[in-house]
Amino acid sequence: MEFAELIKTPRVDNVVLHRPFYPAVEGTLCLTGHHLILSSRQDNTEELWLLHSNIDAIDKRFVGSLGTIIIKCKDFRIIQLDIPGMEECLNIASSIEALSTLDSITLMYPFFYRPMFEVIEDGWHSFLPEQEFKLYSSATSQWRLSYVNKEFAVCPTYPPIVIVPESIDDETLRKVATFRHGGRFPVLSYYHQKSKRVIMRSGQPLTGTNGRRCKEDEKLINATLRAGSRGYIIDTRSLNVAQQARAKGGGFEQEAHYPQWRRIHKSIERYHILQESLIKLVEACNDQTHNMDRWLSKLEASNWLTHIKEILTAACLVAQCIDREEASVLIHGTEGTDSTLQVTSLAQIILEPRSRTIRGFEALIEREWLQAGHPFQQRCAQSAYCNTKQKWEAPVFLLFLDCVWQILRQFPCSFEFNENFLIMLFEHAYASQFGTFLGNSESERCKLKLQQKTMSLWSWVNQPSKLSKYTNPLFEANNLVIWPSVAPQSLLLWEGIFLRWNRSSKYLDEAYEEMVNIIEYNKELQAKVNILRRQLAELETEDEMQESP
Amino acid sequence: ALHIRDVENVRLVDRVSPKKAALGTLYLTATHVIFVENSPDTRKETWILHSQISTIEKQATTATGCPLLIRCKNFQIIQLIIPQERDCHDVYISLIRLARPVKYEELYCFSFNPMLDKEEREQGWVLINLSEEYKRMGLPNNYWQLSDVNREYRVCDSYPTELYVPKSATAHIIVGSSKFRSRRRFPVLSYYYKDNHASICRSSQPLSGFSARCLEDEQMLQAIRKANPGSDFVYVVDTRPKLNAMANRAAGKGYENEDNYSNIKFQFIGIENIHVMRNSLQKMLEVCELKSPSMSDFLWGLENSGWLRHIKAIMDAGIFIAKAVSEEGASVLVHCSDGWDRTAQVCSVASLLLDPHYRTLKGFMVLIEKDWISFGHKFNHRYGNLDGDPKEISPVIDQFIECVWQLMEQFPCAFEFNERFLIHIQHHIYSCQFGNFLCNSQKERRELKIQERTYSLWAHLWKNRADYLNPLFRADHSQTQGTLHLPTTPCNFMYKFWSGMYNRFEKGMQPRQSVTDYLMAVKEETQQLEEELEALEERLEKIQKVQLNCTKVKCKQSEPSKHSGFSTSDNSIANTPQDYSGNLKSFPSRSPSQGDEDSALILTQDNLKSSDPDLSANSDQESGVEDLSCRSPSGGEHAPSEDSGKDRDSDEAVFLTA
């Protein structure tokens, strides 16, 4: 195996592990190709199993011959290993460094992971586009499935099957693709049954400096409007940024060519600005000094909550267009793979009750993130601790999850899933034994043969035994549109993610447990009462029968 | 009660979307400002007690009229537009006068009549009984005794008559010590920790100046130490910043010199004075009032106000004392300058951490009654009930109430009461609807015959206790046992902005579904199910007995035939299960989003008129979104008597006699 040469010292005894909120544990440290394992070899003591791919950065230092490795994880946890012997320590450190930064995707753990559970439902087939489309096709005949991208030839970041207006043929789609960034022609993202309006998404139009136009593009998006009605184009960049994009061949829709559409610019940050925001936020959360003021200014300076507010505001605007204005919306930024997806998916959370259920939310992630070509591999390559900053790393998906958490907090009874579900998705997006979040697009995932070679996260999480942990006990189906508040007073730091390793959650966990107990007990009684009622009814009927003759 | 005047065609501006305003009539009565909307289907009423009015601001007249801004002490903000400048001026002048009564008799509690008879009123006043409370602590005992030294308030007029002091403290020592303490507030017992005999005592600062000593005062501290056989020293905690305490020495006051008092450990814990706190709250409220602030505006403003830093300082002091008492077994003497503001805050926070009783509904009332009301916290001055020196006003008890909320956030199962309870207590500290918080001392309250002339808030809250329960509280839960243990290194991020208090009238900013209300409804249903289950079991047993007596065999034989359609043959059975399902329908709706209108806080199409936001301008759009989200259906307030909502009976009486 290739890993053997990377592991110079596979095993060290008498290593001491320090973790937040746990007493130090002494044990044997083992390195495997994919895991760092620390075992005290005593019963009852939990072992530490850490995926190398979860390691974001390591620091090492020495006091005499005692070495210390500080491991900073992508899920923001920091653990410390005290390793006797300088050579062992150096060997371990260099192995971890090498194993946590493997170049080849096919060396990643999902390709080696063998599930210990029986797969009841293969998650790779849980959310097929054809099935998802059926939900719409019963309500409208205005849309069709197109296989124009079957070989990923028209758009490398789109899935093979997309939903487009019924009246637009594949030939037109091919032409439109040449006019949109990355070939991302406008496709259906969401159909709102109540108002019969749609959310579409795309890449930016390639108007360039001389205002190029594309009749087919105009025809395509106009085909989604009813006669006389108007739509909105939400550009997720500021007007300034959008104008600058023209110099690089990009641009935005000119009013003159799209007279039925009104364009609105909402500025959502991208790339390194988000990454830096995350780094600053995590740094602030890890700062244990006791000065209240510094905490608030650091929180402010990270701008994290500002980004949350911007994204949520844009999503609310889209939802408002659809539900209140009864107007269709086209959303794009530059590529249409980041802020665009944040906005389309959050608008659906607001508008669509189904997306607030567990399966519906999984379908949403499958459709609006994985199939829609959010480059998970690039964006989630590193997290808040990494020093080697790459342009393409950005916590776009984490921001989305945070926004969902904000809405969940404001509507605690309207979601079928709980906070743990969101945390779990965050963890798996950054390091996982499953293949779901590998690769940057459907075409990459196809080439990697993930369906054949790896297990889907959904296969694991949708087991009834797993789901119970992620189910919100307060859930009551709520068929309404839910409008979150985006006032600063309403947006909070997501403690479950960012303070997870900095404060004990004991009392909060107890409260959650108490809540579950209250509801479980109620259900239990309900069931008992129902049984007794039935029994009684039967007995009384019999009584009646016995007495009546 | 008088109906002073009314003004028609007044507009009540929606704070969130100023373009929308409700047209209606403004009434001024002797006790309330009332705005009644013209809209025939709602006729929504907004009631503001004069005593809640903090400031009134007349703004520049515009084409639409003359704006009047009323800020309330319960953090409500009302913006009215009055068509005629002259009317506006009249209302302004009237309100200035009405909001600043000069005599106690003008306050609402003297006209408020909840239709209770004399006996009920008297019972209300004895609901919270401090003698009982000292008994509960385990007093008197071998170390502590009830002293009558302050009968008829002879020694200290801001202390109560009932005081516990160390057994070895003679009247001579007490009187001597009192002469060496600001306003004669000598050291007395605030809380006694049964488990290890340690105690929390409180006093004012000593009149030590640069070098003065007082033998009796030194003996008094000795006596406190001796009353705790488990420890050979006493902590003396001065809750002021060191600089402030040192400055006091120049005025002949100051702090204890460790050299003069044997076996004390002296400690400063810097909590700022009432003026700093007043300004801090002012700054924070300005932030809360900002119209569509950015995240940075808000966080910067919050930080610059320093409010959460002050909350943390009070908590830190409380934690220090609780730890000293429970972990070191040492007694603590707490003081600040006069010993009625910071001292009250810190003693009550420490007691709350130490004793689970104070985390119950009744126990919390007892705690406020003891450490605040009885020990002479100057409610009248601090909360401006009567017109007085604005520099005396400060949100001292507001800070304590917030500390409790911060603890509730960290220990969600530890408190029997919920957030609403705290909010309603805050409201009534300012409302003057009940007599509890009137005046500055017990002496003044007795002279005014408060108990004969007004009603007690505690009885009112107790009567409505179902509204104030925390569903997660269970008497046998680990969080409800013993001391609350906060981490030894409390982090900054533990203290959060309390939007449920300071932005509570902006309903749209609050979570739109209440977990508390949901769980309370579930628990209520559970209780009904338990009762039904019992009844069903009883009946089942009866029937089975009868059948058993008849024919066992027959019974068994008949079993397989149960679905054979016989059931339809006879429906004359007296008691069918349908009756229970009928009962079930009357169960409380568990859904927070459906059911009773009060909690239908989700916006449905029905309660939203079609909006026409201008989509061209981005900024407008942004407020448009908030606008939609913030508009909750009218009357979404559970608050009995907190809002204008309930207690209508009594209020209406005032209104109608006009």
PDB file of C-alpha atoms in Angstrom, chain B residues 38-186:
ATOM      1  CA  ASN B  38     -60.168  53.629  13.638  1.00  0.00           C
ATOM      2  CA  SER B  39     -60.069  50.495  11.554  1.00  0.00           C
ATOM      3  CA  PRO B  40     -63.441  48.918  12.354  1.00  0.00           C
ATOM      4  CA  ASP B  41     -62.327  45.293  12.158  1.00  0.00           C
ATOM      5  CA  THR B  42     -59.455  45.601  14.576  1.00  0.00           C
ATOM      6  CA  ARG B  43     -60.116  48.620  16.786  1.00  0.00           C
ATOM      7  CA  LYS B  44     -56.732  47.740  18.141  1.00  0.00           C
ATOM      8  CA  GLU B  45     -55.855  49.520  21.340  1.00  0.00           C
ATOM      9  CA  THR B  46     -52.461  50.515  22.617  1.00  0.00           C
ATOM     10  CA  TRP B  47     -52.297  51.405  26.299  1.00  0.00           C
ATOM     11  CA  ILE B  48     -49.368  53.146  27.868  1.00  0.00           C
ATOM     12  CA  LEU B  49     -49.170  53.763  31.580  1.00  0.00           C
ATOM     13  CA  HIS B  50     -47.988  57.239  32.471  1.00  0.00           C
ATOM     14  CA  SER B  51     -45.556  55.727  34.935  1.00  0.00           C
ATOM     15  CA  GLN B  52     -43.911  53.824  32.081  1.00  0.00           C
ATOM     16  CA  ILE B  53     -43.089  56.997  30.180  1.00  0.00           C
ATOM     17  CA  SER B  54     -39.405  57.713  30.246  1.00  0.00           C
ATOM     18  CA  THR B  55     -39.058  60.575  27.770  1.00  0.00           C
ATOM     19  CA  ILE B  56     -41.340  62.528  25.494  1.00  0.00           C
ATOM     20  CA  GLU B  57     -39.894  64.214  22.486  1.00  0.00           C
ATOM     21  CA  LYS B  58     -41.688  66.700  20.268  1.00  0.00           C
ATOM     22  CA  GLN B  59     -40.128  66.636  16.842  1.00  0.00           C
ATOM     23  CA  ALA B  60     -40.158  69.182  14.042  1.00  0.00           C
ATOM     24  CA  THR B  61     -43.552  69.630  12.416  1.00  0.00           C
ATOM     25  CA  THR B  62     -43.837  68.248   8.900  1.00  0.00           C
ATOM     26  CA  ALA B  63     -46.478  68.483   6.215  1.00  0.00           C
ATOM     27  CA  THR B  64     -48.268  65.493   7.687  1.00  0.00           C
ATOM     28  CA  GLY B  65     -48.379  66.769  11.220  1.00  0.00           C
ATOM     29  CA  CYS B  66     -46.474  67.070  14.398  1.00  0.00           C
ATOM     30  CA  PRO B  67     -44.557  63.958  15.515  1.00  0.00           C
ATOM     31  CA  LEU B  68     -44.425  62.971  19.162  1.00  0.00           C
ATOM     32  CA  LEU B  69     -42.007  60.293  20.301  1.00  0.00           C
ATOM     33  CA  ILE B  70     -42.668  58.507  23.580  1.00  0.00           C
ATOM     34  CA  ARG B  71     -39.988  56.246  25.006  1.00  0.00           C
ATOM     35  CA  CYS B  72     -41.035  53.905  27.773  1.00  0.00           C
ATOM     36  CA  LYS B  73     -39.169  52.399  30.668  1.00  0.00           C
ATOM     37  CA  ASN B  74     -40.205  48.941  29.524  1.00  0.00           C
ATOM     38  CA  PHE B  75     -38.407  49.697  26.238  1.00  0.00           C
ATOM     39  CA  GLN B  76     -41.508  50.323  24.174  1.00  0.00           C
ATOM     40  CA  ILE B  77     -41.281  53.212  21.761  1.00  0.00           C
ATOM     41  CA  ILE B  78     -44.390  54.925  20.458  1.00  0.00           C
ATOM     42  CA  GLN B  79     -44.321  57.410  17.633  1.00  0.00           C
ATOM     43  CA  LEU B  80     -47.449  59.462  17.080  1.00  0.00           C
ATOM     44  CA  ILE B  81     -48.218  62.062  14.447  1.00  0.00           C
ATOM     45  CA  ILE B  82     -50.748  64.609  15.596  1.00  0.00           C
ATOM     46  CA  PRO B  83     -52.300  66.740  12.818  1.00  0.00           C
ATOM     47  CA  GLN B  84     -52.392  70.060  14.663  1.00  0.00           C
ATOM     48  CA  GLU B  85     -49.295  71.528  16.195  1.00  0.00           C
ATOM     49  CA  ARG B  86     -51.392  73.043  18.956  1.00  0.00           C
ATOM     50  CA  ASP B  87     -52.911  69.684  19.917  1.00  0.00           C
ATOM     51  CA  CYS B  88     -49.501  68.132  19.880  1.00  0.00           C
ATOM     52  CA  HIS B  89     -48.189  70.781  22.203  1.00  0.00           C
ATOM     53  CA  ASP B  90     -51.136  70.291  24.557  1.00  0.00           C
ATOM     54  CA  VAL B  91     -50.616  66.547  24.649  1.00  0.00           C
ATOM     55  CA  TYR B  92     -46.917  67.068  25.170  1.00  0.00           C
ATOM     56  CA  ILE B  93     -47.426  69.423  28.084  1.00  0.00           C
ATOM     57  CA  SER B  94     -50.053  67.182  29.648  1.00  0.00           C
ATOM     58  CA  LEU B  95     -47.879  64.119  29.366  1.00  0.00           C
ATOM     59  CA  ILE B  96     -44.863  65.861  30.826  1.00  0.00           C
ATOM     60  CA  ARG B  97     -46.941  66.580  33.858  1.00  0.00           C
ATOM     61  CA  LEU B  98     -48.652  63.183  33.992  1.00  0.00           C
ATOM     62  CA  ALA B  99     -45.434  61.235  33.552  1.00  0.00           C
ATOM     63  CA  ARG B 100     -43.871  62.989  36.520  1.00  0.00           C
ATOM     64  CA  PRO B 101     -46.187  62.715  39.473  1.00  0.00           C
ATOM     65  CA  VAL B 102     -45.105  64.529  42.606  1.00  0.00           C
ATOM     66  CA  LYS B 103     -47.178  62.633  45.152  1.00  0.00           C
ATOM     67  CA  TYR B 104     -47.318  58.883  45.699  1.00  0.00           C
ATOM     68  CA  GLU B 105     -51.097  59.114  45.702  1.00  0.00           C
ATOM     69  CA  GLU B 106     -51.012  60.017  42.031  1.00  0.00           C
ATOM     70  CA  LEU B 107     -49.508  56.651  41.132  1.00  0.00           C
ATOM     71  CA  TYR B 108     -51.570  54.014  39.417  1.00  0.00           C
ATOM     72  CA  CYS B 109     -51.566  51.524  42.291  1.00  0.00           C
ATOM     73  CA  PHE B 110     -53.785  53.823  44.321  1.00  0.00           C
ATOM     74  CA  SER B 111     -56.505  53.742  41.686  1.00  0.00           C
ATOM     75  CA  PHE B 112     -55.875  50.240  40.362  1.00  0.00           C
ATOM     76  CA  ASN B 113     -58.623  47.917  41.511  1.00  0.00           C
ATOM     77  CA  PRO B 114     -58.419  44.267  40.444  1.00  0.00           C
ATOM     78  CA  MET B 115     -61.849  43.595  42.012  1.00  0.00           C
ATOM     79  CA  LEU B 116     -60.523  41.659  44.968  1.00  0.00           C
ATOM     80  CA  ASP B 117     -62.042  41.900  48.396  1.00  0.00           C
ATOM     81  CA  LYS B 118     -60.169  43.047  51.448  1.00  0.00           C
ATOM     82  CA  GLU B 119     -59.376  39.541  52.581  1.00  0.00           C
ATOM     83  CA  GLU B 120     -57.935  38.582  49.235  1.00  0.00           C
ATOM     84  CA  ARG B 121     -55.808  41.687  49.232  1.00  0.00           C
ATOM     85  CA  GLU B 122     -54.457  40.932  52.681  1.00  0.00           C
ATOM     86  CA  GLN B 123     -53.720  37.372  51.715  1.00  0.00           C
ATOM     87  CA  GLY B 124     -51.815  38.690  48.748  1.00  0.00           C
ATOM     88  CA  TRP B 125     -49.533  40.662  50.992  1.00  0.00           C
ATOM     89  CA  VAL B 126     -48.642  37.710  53.215  1.00  0.00           C
ATOM     90  CA  LEU B 127     -47.866  35.371  50.317  1.00  0.00           C
ATOM     91  CA  ILE B 128     -44.206  36.281  50.592  1.00  0.00           C
ATOM     92  CA  ASN B 129     -43.116  36.158  54.186  1.00  0.00           C
ATOM     93  CA  LEU B 130     -39.537  36.973  55.127  1.00  0.00           C
ATOM     94  CA  SER B 131     -39.790  35.530  58.651  1.00  0.00           C
ATOM     95  CA  GLU B 132     -40.599  32.226  57.009  1.00  0.00           C
ATOM     96  CA  GLU B 133     -37.648  32.666  54.703  1.00  0.00           C
ATOM     97  CA  TYR B 134     -35.152  33.121  57.547  1.00  0.00           C
ATOM     98  CA  LYS B 135     -36.670  30.061  59.155  1.00  0.00           C
ATOM     99  CA  ARG B 136     -36.152  28.147  55.940  1.00  0.00           C
ATOM    100  CA  MET B 137     -32.485  29.135  55.984  1.00  0.00           C
ATOM    101  CA  GLY B 138     -32.278  27.528  59.430  1.00  0.00           C
ATOM    102  CA  LEU B 139     -32.422  30.661  61.573  1.00  0.00           C
ATOM    103  CA  PRO B 140     -32.327  31.509  64.344  1.00  0.00           C
ATOM    104  CA  ASN B 141     -29.680  29.037  65.509  1.00  0.00           C
ATOM    105  CA  ASN B 142     -26.677  28.868  67.796  1.00  0.00           C
ATOM    106  CA  TYR B 143     -24.837  31.515  65.842  1.00  0.00           C
ATOM    107  CA  TRP B 144     -27.451  33.920  64.533  1.00  0.00           C
ATOM    108  CA  GLN B 145     -30.327  35.684  66.196  1.00  0.00           C
ATOM    109  CA  LEU B 146     -33.124  38.008  65.314  1.00  0.00           C
ATOM    110  CA  SER B 147     -32.278  41.468  66.592  1.00  0.00           C
ATOM    111  CA  ASP B 148     -34.796  44.075  67.603  1.00  0.00           C
ATOM    112  CA  VAL B 149     -32.221  46.824  67.673  1.00  0.00           C
ATOM    113  CA  ASN B 150     -33.823  48.491  64.665  1.00  0.00           C
ATOM    114  CA  ARG B 151     -37.390  48.499  65.977  1.00  0.00           C
ATOM    115  CA  GLU B 152     -39.159  51.655  64.895  1.00  0.00           C
ATOM    116  CA  TYR B 153     -36.163  52.143  62.615  1.00  0.00           C
ATOM    117  CA  ARG B 154     -34.179  53.633  65.485  1.00  0.00           C
ATOM    118  CA  VAL B 155     -30.735  52.706  64.261  1.00  0.00           C
ATOM    119  CA  CYS B 156     -31.084  52.766  60.499  1.00  0.00           C
ATOM    120  CA  ASP B 157     -34.120  54.133  58.700  1.00  0.00           C
ATOM    121  CA  SER B 158     -33.392  52.394  55.370  1.00  0.00           C
ATOM    122  CA  TYR B 159     -33.144  48.929  56.961  1.00  0.00           C
ATOM    123  CA  PRO B 160     -36.087  46.723  57.884  1.00  0.00           C
ATOM    124  CA  THR B 161     -36.994  46.099  61.510  1.00  0.00           C
ATOM    125  CA  GLU B 162     -36.405  42.384  61.230  1.00  0.00           C
ATOM    126  CA  LEU B 163     -32.651  41.785  61.057  1.00  0.00           C
ATOM    127  CA  TYR B 164     -30.415  38.814  61.747  1.00  0.00           C
ATOM    128  CA  VAL B 165     -27.065  39.441  63.416  1.00  0.00           C
ATOM    129  CA  PRO B 166     -24.400  37.216  64.993  1.00  0.00           C
ATOM    130  CA  LYS B 167     -25.314  36.096  68.491  1.00  0.00           C
ATOM    131  CA  SER B 168     -22.146  37.627  69.884  1.00  0.00           C
ATOM    132  CA  ALA B 169     -22.960  41.057  68.451  1.00  0.00           C
ATOM    133  CA  THR B 170     -24.413  43.013  71.344  1.00  0.00           C
ATOM    134  CA  ALA B 171     -26.614  46.040  70.906  1.00  0.00           C
ATOM    135  CA  HIS B 172     -23.616  48.098  71.918  1.00  0.00           C
ATOM    136  CA  ILE B 173     -21.503  46.651  69.124  1.00  0.00           C
ATOM    137  CA  ILE B 174     -24.277  47.073  66.578  1.00  0.00           C
ATOM    138  CA  VAL B 175     -24.966  50.665  67.427  1.00  0.00           C
ATOM    139  CA  GLY B 176     -21.264  51.433  67.533  1.00  0.00           C
ATOM    140  CA  SER B 177     -20.726  49.791  64.183  1.00  0.00           C
ATOM    141  CA  SER B 178     -23.702  51.590  62.662  1.00  0.00           C
ATOM    142  CA  LYS B 179     -22.159  54.927  63.570  1.00  0.00           C
ATOM    143  CA  PHE B 180     -19.084  53.966  61.596  1.00  0.00           C
ATOM    144  CA  ARG B 181     -21.008  53.043  58.443  1.00  0.00           C
ATOM    145  CA  SER B 182     -22.550  55.226  55.731  1.00  0.00           C
ATOM    146  CA  ARG B 183     -26.216  55.890  56.482  1.00  0.00           C
ATOM    147  CA  ARG B 184     -25.782  53.674  59.506  1.00  0.00           C
ATOM    148  CA  ARG B 185     -26.153  50.557  57.380  1.00  0.00           C
ATOM    149  CA  PHE B 186     -24.248  48.201  59.678  1.00  0.00           C
TER     150      PHE B 186
END
